[in-house]
Each structure stands twice: as C-alpha cells, then as structure tokens.
CSV table of C-alpha atoms and ligand atoms in Angstrom, one decimal:
chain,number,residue,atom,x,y,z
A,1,UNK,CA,-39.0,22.1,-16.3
A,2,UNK,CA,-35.5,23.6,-17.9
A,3,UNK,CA,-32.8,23.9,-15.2
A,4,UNK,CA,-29.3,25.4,-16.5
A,5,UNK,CA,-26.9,24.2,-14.0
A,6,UNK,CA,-23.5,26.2,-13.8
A,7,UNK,CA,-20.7,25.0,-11.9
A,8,UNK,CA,-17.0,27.0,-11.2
A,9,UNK,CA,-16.3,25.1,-7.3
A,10,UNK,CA,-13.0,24.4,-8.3
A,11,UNK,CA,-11.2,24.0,-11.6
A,12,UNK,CA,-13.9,22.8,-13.9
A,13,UNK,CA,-16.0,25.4,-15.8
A,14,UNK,CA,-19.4,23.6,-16.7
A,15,UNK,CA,-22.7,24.6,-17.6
A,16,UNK,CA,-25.7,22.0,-18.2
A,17,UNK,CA,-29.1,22.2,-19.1
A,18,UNK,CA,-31.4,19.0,-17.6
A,19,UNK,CA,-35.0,18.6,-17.6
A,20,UNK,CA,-36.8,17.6,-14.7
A,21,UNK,CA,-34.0,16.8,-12.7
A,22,UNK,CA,-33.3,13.8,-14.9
A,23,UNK,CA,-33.0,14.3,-18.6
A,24,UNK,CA,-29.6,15.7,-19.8
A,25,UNK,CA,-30.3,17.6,-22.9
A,26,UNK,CA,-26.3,19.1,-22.6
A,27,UNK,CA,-23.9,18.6,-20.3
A,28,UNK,CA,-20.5,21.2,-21.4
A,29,UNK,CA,-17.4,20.8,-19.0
A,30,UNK,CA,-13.7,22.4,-19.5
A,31,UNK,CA,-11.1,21.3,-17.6
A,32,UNK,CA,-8.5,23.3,-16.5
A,33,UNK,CA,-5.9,20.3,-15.6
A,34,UNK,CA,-3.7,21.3,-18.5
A,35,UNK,CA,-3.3,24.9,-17.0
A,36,UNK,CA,-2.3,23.6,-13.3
A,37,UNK,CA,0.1,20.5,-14.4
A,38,UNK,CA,3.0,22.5,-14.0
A,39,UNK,CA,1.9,23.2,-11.0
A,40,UNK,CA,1.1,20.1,-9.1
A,41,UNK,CA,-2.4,21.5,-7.6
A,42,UNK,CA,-4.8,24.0,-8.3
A,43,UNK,CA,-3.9,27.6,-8.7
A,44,UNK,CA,-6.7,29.6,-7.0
A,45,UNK,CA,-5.9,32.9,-9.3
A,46,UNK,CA,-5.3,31.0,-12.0
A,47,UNK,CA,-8.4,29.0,-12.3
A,48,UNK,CA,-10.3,32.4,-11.7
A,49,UNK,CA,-8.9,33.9,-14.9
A,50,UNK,CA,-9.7,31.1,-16.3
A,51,UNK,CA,-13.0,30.9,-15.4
A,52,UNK,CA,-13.7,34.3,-16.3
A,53,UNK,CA,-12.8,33.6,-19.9
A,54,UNK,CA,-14.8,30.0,-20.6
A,55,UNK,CA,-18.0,31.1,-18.7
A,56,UNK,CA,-19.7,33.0,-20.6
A,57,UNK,CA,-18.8,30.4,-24.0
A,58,UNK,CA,-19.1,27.5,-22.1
A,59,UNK,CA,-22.8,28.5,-21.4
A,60,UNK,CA,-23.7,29.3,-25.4
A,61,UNK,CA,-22.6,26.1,-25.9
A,62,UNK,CA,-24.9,24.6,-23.4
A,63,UNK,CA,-27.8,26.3,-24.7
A,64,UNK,CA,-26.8,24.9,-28.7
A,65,UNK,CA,-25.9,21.5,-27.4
A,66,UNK,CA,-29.5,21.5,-25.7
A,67,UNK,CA,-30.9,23.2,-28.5
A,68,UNK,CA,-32.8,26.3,-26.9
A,69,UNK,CA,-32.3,29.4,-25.7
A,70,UNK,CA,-32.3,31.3,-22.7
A,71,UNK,CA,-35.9,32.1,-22.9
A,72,UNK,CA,-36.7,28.6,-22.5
A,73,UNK,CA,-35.0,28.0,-19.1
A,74,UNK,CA,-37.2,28.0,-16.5
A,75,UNK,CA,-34.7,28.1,-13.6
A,76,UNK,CA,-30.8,28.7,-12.8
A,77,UNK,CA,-29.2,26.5,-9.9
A,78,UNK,CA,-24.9,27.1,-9.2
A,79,UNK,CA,-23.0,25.6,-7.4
A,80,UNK,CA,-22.7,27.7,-4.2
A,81,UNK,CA,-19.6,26.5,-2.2
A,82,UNK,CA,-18.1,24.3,-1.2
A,83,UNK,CA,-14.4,25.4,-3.0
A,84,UNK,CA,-12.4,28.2,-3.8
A,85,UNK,CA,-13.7,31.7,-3.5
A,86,UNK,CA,-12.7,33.2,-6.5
A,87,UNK,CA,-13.8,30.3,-8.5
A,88,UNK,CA,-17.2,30.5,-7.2
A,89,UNK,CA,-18.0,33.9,-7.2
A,90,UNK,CA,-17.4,33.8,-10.8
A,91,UNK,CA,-20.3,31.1,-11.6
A,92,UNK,CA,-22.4,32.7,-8.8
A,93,UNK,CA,-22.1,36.2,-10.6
A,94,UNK,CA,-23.4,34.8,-13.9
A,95,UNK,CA,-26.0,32.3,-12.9
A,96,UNK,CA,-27.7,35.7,-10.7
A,97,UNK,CA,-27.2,37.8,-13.8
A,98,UNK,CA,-29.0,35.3,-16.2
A,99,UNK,CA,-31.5,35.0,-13.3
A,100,UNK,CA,-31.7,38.9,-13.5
A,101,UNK,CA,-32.4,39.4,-17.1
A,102,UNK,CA,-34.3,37.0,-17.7
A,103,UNK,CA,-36.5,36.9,-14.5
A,104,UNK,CA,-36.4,33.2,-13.8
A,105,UNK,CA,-36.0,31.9,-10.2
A,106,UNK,CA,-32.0,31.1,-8.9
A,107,UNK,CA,-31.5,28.3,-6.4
A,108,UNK,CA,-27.9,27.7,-4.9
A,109,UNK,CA,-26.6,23.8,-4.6
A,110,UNK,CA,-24.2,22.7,-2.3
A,111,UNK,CA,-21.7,20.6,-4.6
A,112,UNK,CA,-21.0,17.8,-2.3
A,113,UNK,CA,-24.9,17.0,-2.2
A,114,UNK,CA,-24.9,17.5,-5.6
A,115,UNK,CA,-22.1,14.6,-6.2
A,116,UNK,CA,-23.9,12.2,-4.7
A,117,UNK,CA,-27.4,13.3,-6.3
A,118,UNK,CA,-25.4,12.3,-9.7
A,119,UNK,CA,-25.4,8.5,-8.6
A,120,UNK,CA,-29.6,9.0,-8.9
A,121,UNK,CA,-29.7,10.4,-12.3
A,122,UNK,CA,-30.1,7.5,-14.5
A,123,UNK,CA,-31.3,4.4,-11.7
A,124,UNK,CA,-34.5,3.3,-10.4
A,125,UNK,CA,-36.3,4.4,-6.9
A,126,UNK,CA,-33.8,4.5,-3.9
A,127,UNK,CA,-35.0,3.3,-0.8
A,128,UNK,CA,-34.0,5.4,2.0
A,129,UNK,CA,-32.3,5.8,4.2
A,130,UNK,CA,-29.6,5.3,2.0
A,131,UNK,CA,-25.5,6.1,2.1
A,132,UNK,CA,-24.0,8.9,0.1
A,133,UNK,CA,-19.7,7.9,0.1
A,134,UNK,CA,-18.5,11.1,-1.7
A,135,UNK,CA,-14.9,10.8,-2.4
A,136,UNK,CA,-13.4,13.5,-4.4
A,137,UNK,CA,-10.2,15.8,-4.7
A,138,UNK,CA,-12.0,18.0,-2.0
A,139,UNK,CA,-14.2,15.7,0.1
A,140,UNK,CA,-14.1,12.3,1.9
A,141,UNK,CA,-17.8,11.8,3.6
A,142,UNK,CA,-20.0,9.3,4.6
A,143,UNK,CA,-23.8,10.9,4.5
A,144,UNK,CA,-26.8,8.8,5.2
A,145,UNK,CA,-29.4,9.9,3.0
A,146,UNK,CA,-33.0,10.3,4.4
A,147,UNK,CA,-34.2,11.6,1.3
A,148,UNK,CA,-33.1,14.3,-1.5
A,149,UNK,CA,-32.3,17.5,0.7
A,150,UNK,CA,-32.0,15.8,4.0
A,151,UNK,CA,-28.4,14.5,5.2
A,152,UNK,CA,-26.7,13.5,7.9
A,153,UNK,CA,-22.8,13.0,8.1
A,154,UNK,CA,-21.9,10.8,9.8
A,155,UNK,CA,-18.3,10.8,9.8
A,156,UNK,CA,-15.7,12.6,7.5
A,157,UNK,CA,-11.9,12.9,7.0
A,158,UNK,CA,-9.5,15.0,9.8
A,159,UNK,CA,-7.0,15.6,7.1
A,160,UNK,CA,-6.3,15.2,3.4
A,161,UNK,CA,-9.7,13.8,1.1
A,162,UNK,CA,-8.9,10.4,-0.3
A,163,UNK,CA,-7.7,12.1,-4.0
A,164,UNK,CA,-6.2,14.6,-2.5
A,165,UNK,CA,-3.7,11.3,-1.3
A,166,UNK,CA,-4.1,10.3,-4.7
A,167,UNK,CA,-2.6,13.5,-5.9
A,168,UNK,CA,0.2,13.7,-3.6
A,169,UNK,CA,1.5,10.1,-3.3
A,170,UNK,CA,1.5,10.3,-7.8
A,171,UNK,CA,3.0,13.4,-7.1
A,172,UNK,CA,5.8,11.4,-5.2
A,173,UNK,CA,6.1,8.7,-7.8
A,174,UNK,CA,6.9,11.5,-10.0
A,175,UNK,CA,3.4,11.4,-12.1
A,176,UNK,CA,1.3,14.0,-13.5
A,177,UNK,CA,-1.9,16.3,-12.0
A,178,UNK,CA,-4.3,15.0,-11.0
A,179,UNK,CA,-2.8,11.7,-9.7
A,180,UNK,CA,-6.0,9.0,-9.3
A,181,UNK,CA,-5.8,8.2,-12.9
A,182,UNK,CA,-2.1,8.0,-13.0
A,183,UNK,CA,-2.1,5.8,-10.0
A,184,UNK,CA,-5.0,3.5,-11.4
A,185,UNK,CA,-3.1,2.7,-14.7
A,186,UNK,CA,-0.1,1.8,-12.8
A,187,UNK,CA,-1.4,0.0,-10.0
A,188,UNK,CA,-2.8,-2.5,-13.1
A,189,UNK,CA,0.8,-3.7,-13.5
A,190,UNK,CA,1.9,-3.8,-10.0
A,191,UNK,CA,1.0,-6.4,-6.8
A,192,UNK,CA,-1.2,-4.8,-4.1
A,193,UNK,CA,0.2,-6.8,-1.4
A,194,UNK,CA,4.5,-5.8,-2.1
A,195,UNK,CA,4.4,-2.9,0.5
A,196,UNK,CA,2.4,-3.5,3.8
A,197,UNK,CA,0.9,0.0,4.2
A,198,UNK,CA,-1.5,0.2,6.8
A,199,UNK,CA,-5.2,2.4,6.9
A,200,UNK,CA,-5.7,5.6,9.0
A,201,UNK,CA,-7.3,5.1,12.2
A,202,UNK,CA,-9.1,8.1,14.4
A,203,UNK,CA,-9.2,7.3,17.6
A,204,UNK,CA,-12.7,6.8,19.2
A,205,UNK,CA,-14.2,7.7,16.1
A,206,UNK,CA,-13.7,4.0,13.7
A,207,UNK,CA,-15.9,5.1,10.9
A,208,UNK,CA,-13.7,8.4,10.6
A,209,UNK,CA,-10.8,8.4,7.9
A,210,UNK,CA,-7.2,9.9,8.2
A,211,UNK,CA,-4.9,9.8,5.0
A,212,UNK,CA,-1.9,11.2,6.1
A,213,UNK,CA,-0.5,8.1,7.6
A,214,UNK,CA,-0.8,6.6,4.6
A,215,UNK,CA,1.0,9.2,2.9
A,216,UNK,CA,3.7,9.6,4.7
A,217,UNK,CA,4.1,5.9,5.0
A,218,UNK,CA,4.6,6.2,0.9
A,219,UNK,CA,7.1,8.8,1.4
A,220,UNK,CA,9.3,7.0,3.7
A,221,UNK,CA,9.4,3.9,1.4
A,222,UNK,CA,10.5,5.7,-0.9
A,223,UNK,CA,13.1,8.0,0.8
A,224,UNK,CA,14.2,6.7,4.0
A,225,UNK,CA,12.6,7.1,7.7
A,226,UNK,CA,14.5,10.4,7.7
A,227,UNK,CA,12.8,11.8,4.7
A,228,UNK,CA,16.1,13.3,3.4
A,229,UNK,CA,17.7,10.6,1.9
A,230,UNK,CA,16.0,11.5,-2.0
A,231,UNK,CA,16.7,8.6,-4.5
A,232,UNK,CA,19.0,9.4,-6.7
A,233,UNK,CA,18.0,6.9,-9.6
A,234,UNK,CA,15.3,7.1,-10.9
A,235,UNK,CA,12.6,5.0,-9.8
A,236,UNK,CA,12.4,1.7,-11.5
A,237,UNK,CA,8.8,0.7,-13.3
A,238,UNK,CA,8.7,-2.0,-11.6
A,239,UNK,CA,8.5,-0.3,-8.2
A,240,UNK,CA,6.8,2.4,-8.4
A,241,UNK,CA,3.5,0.0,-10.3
A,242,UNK,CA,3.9,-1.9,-7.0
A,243,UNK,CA,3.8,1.2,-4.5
A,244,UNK,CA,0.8,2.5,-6.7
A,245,UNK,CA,-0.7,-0.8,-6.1
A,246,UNK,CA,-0.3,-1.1,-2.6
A,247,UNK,CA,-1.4,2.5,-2.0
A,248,UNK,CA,-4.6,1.9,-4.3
A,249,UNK,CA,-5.5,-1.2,-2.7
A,250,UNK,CA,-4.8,0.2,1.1
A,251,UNK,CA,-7.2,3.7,0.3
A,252,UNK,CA,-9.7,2.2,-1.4
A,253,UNK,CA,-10.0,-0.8,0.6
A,254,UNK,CA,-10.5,1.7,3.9
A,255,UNK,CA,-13.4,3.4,2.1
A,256,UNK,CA,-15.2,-0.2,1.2
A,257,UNK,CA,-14.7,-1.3,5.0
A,258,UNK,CA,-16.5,1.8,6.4
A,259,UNK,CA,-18.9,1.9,4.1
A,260,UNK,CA,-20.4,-1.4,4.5
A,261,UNK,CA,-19.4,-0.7,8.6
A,262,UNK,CA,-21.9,2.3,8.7
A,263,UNK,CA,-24.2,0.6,5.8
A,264,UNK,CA,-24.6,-2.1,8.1
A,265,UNK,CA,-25.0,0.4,11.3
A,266,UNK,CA,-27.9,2.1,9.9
A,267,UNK,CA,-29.4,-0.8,8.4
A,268,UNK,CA,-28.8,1.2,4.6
A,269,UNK,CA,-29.8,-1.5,1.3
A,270,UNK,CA,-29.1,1.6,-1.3
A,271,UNK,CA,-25.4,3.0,-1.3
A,272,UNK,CA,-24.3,6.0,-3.7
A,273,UNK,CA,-21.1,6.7,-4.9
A,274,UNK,CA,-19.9,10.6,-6.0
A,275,UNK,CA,-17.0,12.8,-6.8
A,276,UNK,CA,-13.6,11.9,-8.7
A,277,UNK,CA,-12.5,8.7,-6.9
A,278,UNK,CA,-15.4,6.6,-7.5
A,279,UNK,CA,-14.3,6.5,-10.8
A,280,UNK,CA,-11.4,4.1,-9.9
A,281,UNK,CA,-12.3,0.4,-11.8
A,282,UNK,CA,-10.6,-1.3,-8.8
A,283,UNK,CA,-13.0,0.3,-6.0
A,284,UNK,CA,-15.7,-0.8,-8.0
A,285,UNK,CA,-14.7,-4.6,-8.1
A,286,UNK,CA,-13.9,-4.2,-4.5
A,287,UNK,CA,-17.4,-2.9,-3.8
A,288,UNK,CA,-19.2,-5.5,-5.9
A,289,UNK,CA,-17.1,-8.4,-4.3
A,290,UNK,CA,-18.0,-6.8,-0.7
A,291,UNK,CA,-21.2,-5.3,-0.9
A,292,UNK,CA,-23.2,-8.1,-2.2
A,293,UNK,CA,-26.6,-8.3,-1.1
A,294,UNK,CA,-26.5,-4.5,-1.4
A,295,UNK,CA,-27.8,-1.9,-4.0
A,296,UNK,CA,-24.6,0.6,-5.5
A,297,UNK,CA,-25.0,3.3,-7.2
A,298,UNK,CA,-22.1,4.9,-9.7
A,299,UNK,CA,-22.1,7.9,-11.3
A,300,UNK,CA,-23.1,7.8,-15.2
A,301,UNK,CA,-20.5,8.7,-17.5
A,302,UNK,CA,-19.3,12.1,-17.3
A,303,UNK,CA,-20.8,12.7,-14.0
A,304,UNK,CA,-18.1,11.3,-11.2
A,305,UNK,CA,-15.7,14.6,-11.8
A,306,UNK,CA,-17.0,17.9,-11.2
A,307,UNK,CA,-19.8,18.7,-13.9
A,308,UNK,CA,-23.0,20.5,-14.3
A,309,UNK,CA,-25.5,17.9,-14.8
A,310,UNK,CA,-25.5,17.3,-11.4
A,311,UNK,CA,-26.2,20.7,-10.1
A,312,UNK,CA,-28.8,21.3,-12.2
A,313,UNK,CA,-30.5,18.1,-11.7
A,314,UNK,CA,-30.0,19.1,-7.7
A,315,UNK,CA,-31.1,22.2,-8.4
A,316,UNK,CA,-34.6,20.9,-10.0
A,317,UNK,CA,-35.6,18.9,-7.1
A,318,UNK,CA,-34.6,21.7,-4.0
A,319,UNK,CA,-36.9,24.1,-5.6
A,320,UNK,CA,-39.6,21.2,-6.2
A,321,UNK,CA,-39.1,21.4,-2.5
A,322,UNK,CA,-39.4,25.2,-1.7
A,323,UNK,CA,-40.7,26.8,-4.5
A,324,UNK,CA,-38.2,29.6,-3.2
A,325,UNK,CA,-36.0,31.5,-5.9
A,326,UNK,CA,-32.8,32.6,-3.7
A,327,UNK,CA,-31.7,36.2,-3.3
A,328,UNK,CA,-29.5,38.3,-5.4
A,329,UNK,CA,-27.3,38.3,-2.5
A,330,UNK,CA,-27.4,34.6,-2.4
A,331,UNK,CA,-23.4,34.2,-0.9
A,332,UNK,CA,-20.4,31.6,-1.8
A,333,UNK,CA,-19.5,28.9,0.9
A,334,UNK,CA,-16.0,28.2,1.2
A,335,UNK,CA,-17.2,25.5,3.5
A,336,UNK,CA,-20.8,24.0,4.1
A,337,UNK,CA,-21.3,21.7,6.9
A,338,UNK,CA,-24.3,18.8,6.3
B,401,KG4,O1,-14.9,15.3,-7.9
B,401,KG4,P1,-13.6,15.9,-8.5
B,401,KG4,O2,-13.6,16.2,-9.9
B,401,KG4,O3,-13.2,17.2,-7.8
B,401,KG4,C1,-13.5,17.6,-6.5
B,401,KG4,O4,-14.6,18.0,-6.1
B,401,KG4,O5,-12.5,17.5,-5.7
B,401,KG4,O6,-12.4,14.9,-8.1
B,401,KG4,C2,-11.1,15.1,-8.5
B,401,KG4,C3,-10.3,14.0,-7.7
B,401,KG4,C4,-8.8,14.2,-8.0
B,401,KG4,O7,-8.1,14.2,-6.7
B,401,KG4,C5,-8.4,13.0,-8.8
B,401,KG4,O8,-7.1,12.6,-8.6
B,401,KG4,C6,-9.4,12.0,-8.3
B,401,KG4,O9,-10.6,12.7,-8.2
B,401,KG4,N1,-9.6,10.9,-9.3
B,401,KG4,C7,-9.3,9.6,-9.1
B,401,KG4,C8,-9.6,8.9,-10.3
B,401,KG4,N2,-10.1,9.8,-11.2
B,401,KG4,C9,-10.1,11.0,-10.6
B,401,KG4,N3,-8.8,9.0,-8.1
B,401,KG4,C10,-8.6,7.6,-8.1
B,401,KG4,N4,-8.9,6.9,-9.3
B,401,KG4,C11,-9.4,7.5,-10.4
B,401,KG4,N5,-9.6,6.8,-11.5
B,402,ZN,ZN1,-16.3,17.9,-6.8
C-alpha cells in the first residue's frame, strides 16, 4: 500500500510517499528556518505564504523522488493539528483535494503520535507497553504506548516544551533560530558543571516538567537578579560555551531522570524517542549511560525534525486499523489531547 504523507504543522513543508507504513520510497522536506531567523520564532503568516507556494512543488517532487504518480497512491494521511492554524489548513486543503480527484481514502494523523511512530520505522518488534518521550519545539510528553493508536499521557510540561528553552536561552546567548543545534555545538566546548542550574519541579506531580525556571535562571546569570542590568560587552566564548553546557546538561538530564522514573513505574523495557530534541548527541550518551538494560529507540536520519515520512507511515497503520477514509470536512487541531 502507497501512502503520501503531507505535513505543514508548523514551519516545515514536507510531502512523503512510504509503503506499508515502513518503506521510504521519498521523503521531501523544506525548511523555513531561513525565512524566520530574523525573527527569533515562527511567523504564523509568514510560514502560511510560504506554505502556500512550496506545497504544491514539494509534492511533484515526492511523487519523482518515489518514482510514480498520483494514480499509484493508494491513500493520503496529513498531519491534522497539533500547530498553527494557517499552516495546517494549507496541507489539510491539498491532501483532501488529492483525495478528491483522485478518489483514494484520506486519514488525518495527530503529529505528536506521529513523532514517536518515527522511532518504529526502521527497528525490530516493540514490546508494549512501551514509553513514547516526545520532545520537540512544540511538545514535551511522556506517553506510554499500549500499542500503535492507543496512548496514554502520562505527564506533560505546564510551560515552555524543552526546545522551546532551547530556543530562548540561544536566543539569550545571542545565537541563531532555532537554538538546540546552536546550543549543542557550544555546549561541546564548555564544562556542564560551571553554573549550578537547577531542574523544574511541579509540585505533586514529580514526573511533570517545568522549563521556565530554568530559563529564567539563565537570564539572571547573565544579566543580574534584576533583569535590567544588560551586559554591555559582549559575552566572552568562554562563557557563554559553559552556560550552554550547564543549560544542556540540566534539560536533558531532567528528561533522562523521568523517563527511566515512569519507565520504571510502568514496568516499560522499550522506550521511543521523537521530535527535534532527541537529536541532541549528548541526550543520547546520557540515555545509553542510564538506560542500560533498556531498549531505545531514535529516530532514523531525517526523521527527529518535523517530516513526512512519519505521517505517512502513521497514516498506513490507523487506516489498517479502521478501514475509515475521513471526511471532506475532516478539521485542523490547534491542540489534541492523548
Ligand atoms: O520536532 P521539531 O522539528 O518541531 C516541532 O514539532 O516543534 O523540533 C524543533 C525543535 C526546535 O526547538 C529546535 O531548537 C530543537 O527541536 N532541536 C534541538 C536540536 N535539534 C533541534 N534541540 C536540542 N539539540 C538539538 N541538536
Ligand atoms: Zn514536530
């Protein structure tokens, strides 16, 4: 089965075409980051325009990479929410259309699912339940997995997502969008232990996570308990590797403790890691010098930021499960709870 996966949740036009769930035959993606540097962040209207422009390119060139045609695609899954309107509606309006014309069923995917689905898509049988750690620019959520399609959260962040710190704290070390990269390469040079920053902590809920502590801590080291007092000079390498480091180091080293906390609590051998943060080298030595005795699951290459592969390969397995094609009037989700 042909699944043409389209995904517009954010600022990432993609369009992929996978067979049975598995087998990437193309897998197109065009980032926007260039367009929002001089921003700092996403610019909703921005990224629409954008969006309208690449989509219907983007998909041709699924189709040549994969070497068919539309004729030959047997079913179209998008990314249905959650992320930006605007954004969305875009790759909703074309995946319906191309489900339209050519008859073929539509199912919508929920893109956080789909993250951690991407950790499945080149490794062996998962034994269930398993733990889904999706850590993105968007999300921060621990999901046990009872099997493909049914979740469970069980706890989340009450503030900023863990790269959404990423972005704001390289932001404040005067580094480009988006800011996990930026902080990874410095953090190589610096020493993890030089600022004693501390992890967010919910109260009454310890497997929860809360990043704007952390944040703020950042900002007072480097501008004074008041917040006013700006540096003048500029920040000296040396420093601002070693604040990287110790912010790296602090985040990430939350996420491993929780993980193996709820791993542990649910009595979870398999763990699966999605979305832009688990690309970070340094969480991935933490997690193999932690989790040992314990299965983890990456994302292949190309498939930890936001792509299509995934959704497609989502997509192929939920209508497995419901042989349902969804409505024309299938909506966006700014926000979809597990
Ligand atoms: O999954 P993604 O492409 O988009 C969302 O669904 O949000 O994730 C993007 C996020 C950004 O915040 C980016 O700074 C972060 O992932 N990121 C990283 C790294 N690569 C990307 N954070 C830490 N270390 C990295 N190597
Ligand atoms: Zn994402």
């Amino acid at each position: 089965m042909l699944v043409m996966g389209i995904e517009s949740t954010c600022d990432e036009t993609a369009c992929s075409i996978v067979q049975n769930g598995k087998n990437i035959l193309s897998n197109v993606i065009s980032t926007q980051i260039d367009l929002h540097r001089e921003y700092g962040g996403v610019v909703p209207e921005l990224a629409c325009r954008r969006h309208i422009d690449l989509m219907i390119p983007i998909i041709d060139k699924a189709l040549e990479d994969a070497k068919c045609s539309l004729q030959d695609i047997d079913l179209f899954a998008v990314a249905r929410g959650p992320g930006l309107i605007g954004p969305l509606l875009i790759g909703l309006t074309a995946a319906k259309t191309l489900a339209f014309a050519t008859s073929k069923p539509l199912i919508g995917i929920n893109h956080v699912e789909a993250h951690i689905y991407a950790s499945m898509m080149d490794c062996g049988p998962i034994e269930f339940p398993a733990l889904g750690v999706v850590i993105s620019g968007g999300h921060t959520s621990l999901v046990l997995i009872h099997a493909i399609g049914s979740y469970e959260q069980i706890s989340q962040t009450v503030d900023d997502a863990i790269g959404e710190a990423f972005d704001k704290v390289a932001k404040m070390l005067g580094l480009p969008y988006p800011g996990g990269p930026e902080i990874e390469k410095l953090a190589k040079d610096g020493n993890s232990k030089s600022f004693p920053f501390k992890p967010g902590h919910v109260k009454g809920k310890p497997n929860f996570f809360s990043f704007s502590g952390l944040k703020t801590a950042v900002m007072y080291t480097l501008k004074g308990q008041n917040a006013k007092d700006v540096i003048q000079e500029p920040l000296s390498h040396r420093i601002q590797c070693d604040i990287a480091a110790s912010f790296q180091h602090t985040a990430l080293m939350d996420v491993v403790e929780k993980t193996l906390a709820v791993a542990n609590t649910y009595h979870c051998k398999h763990i699966l890691f999605g979305g832009g943060v688990s690309n970070n080298q340094h969480l991935r030595e933490l997690m193999k010098a932690r989790g040992q005795g314990l299965s983890i699951h990456w994302p292949p290459q190309g498939l930890s930021l936001d792509n299509a592969a995934m959704i497609a390969g989502l997509g192929y397995h939920r209508f497995q499960q419901t042989l349902v094609s969804d409505p024309m009037n299938l909506e966006a989700l700014t926000r979809i709870p597990f």
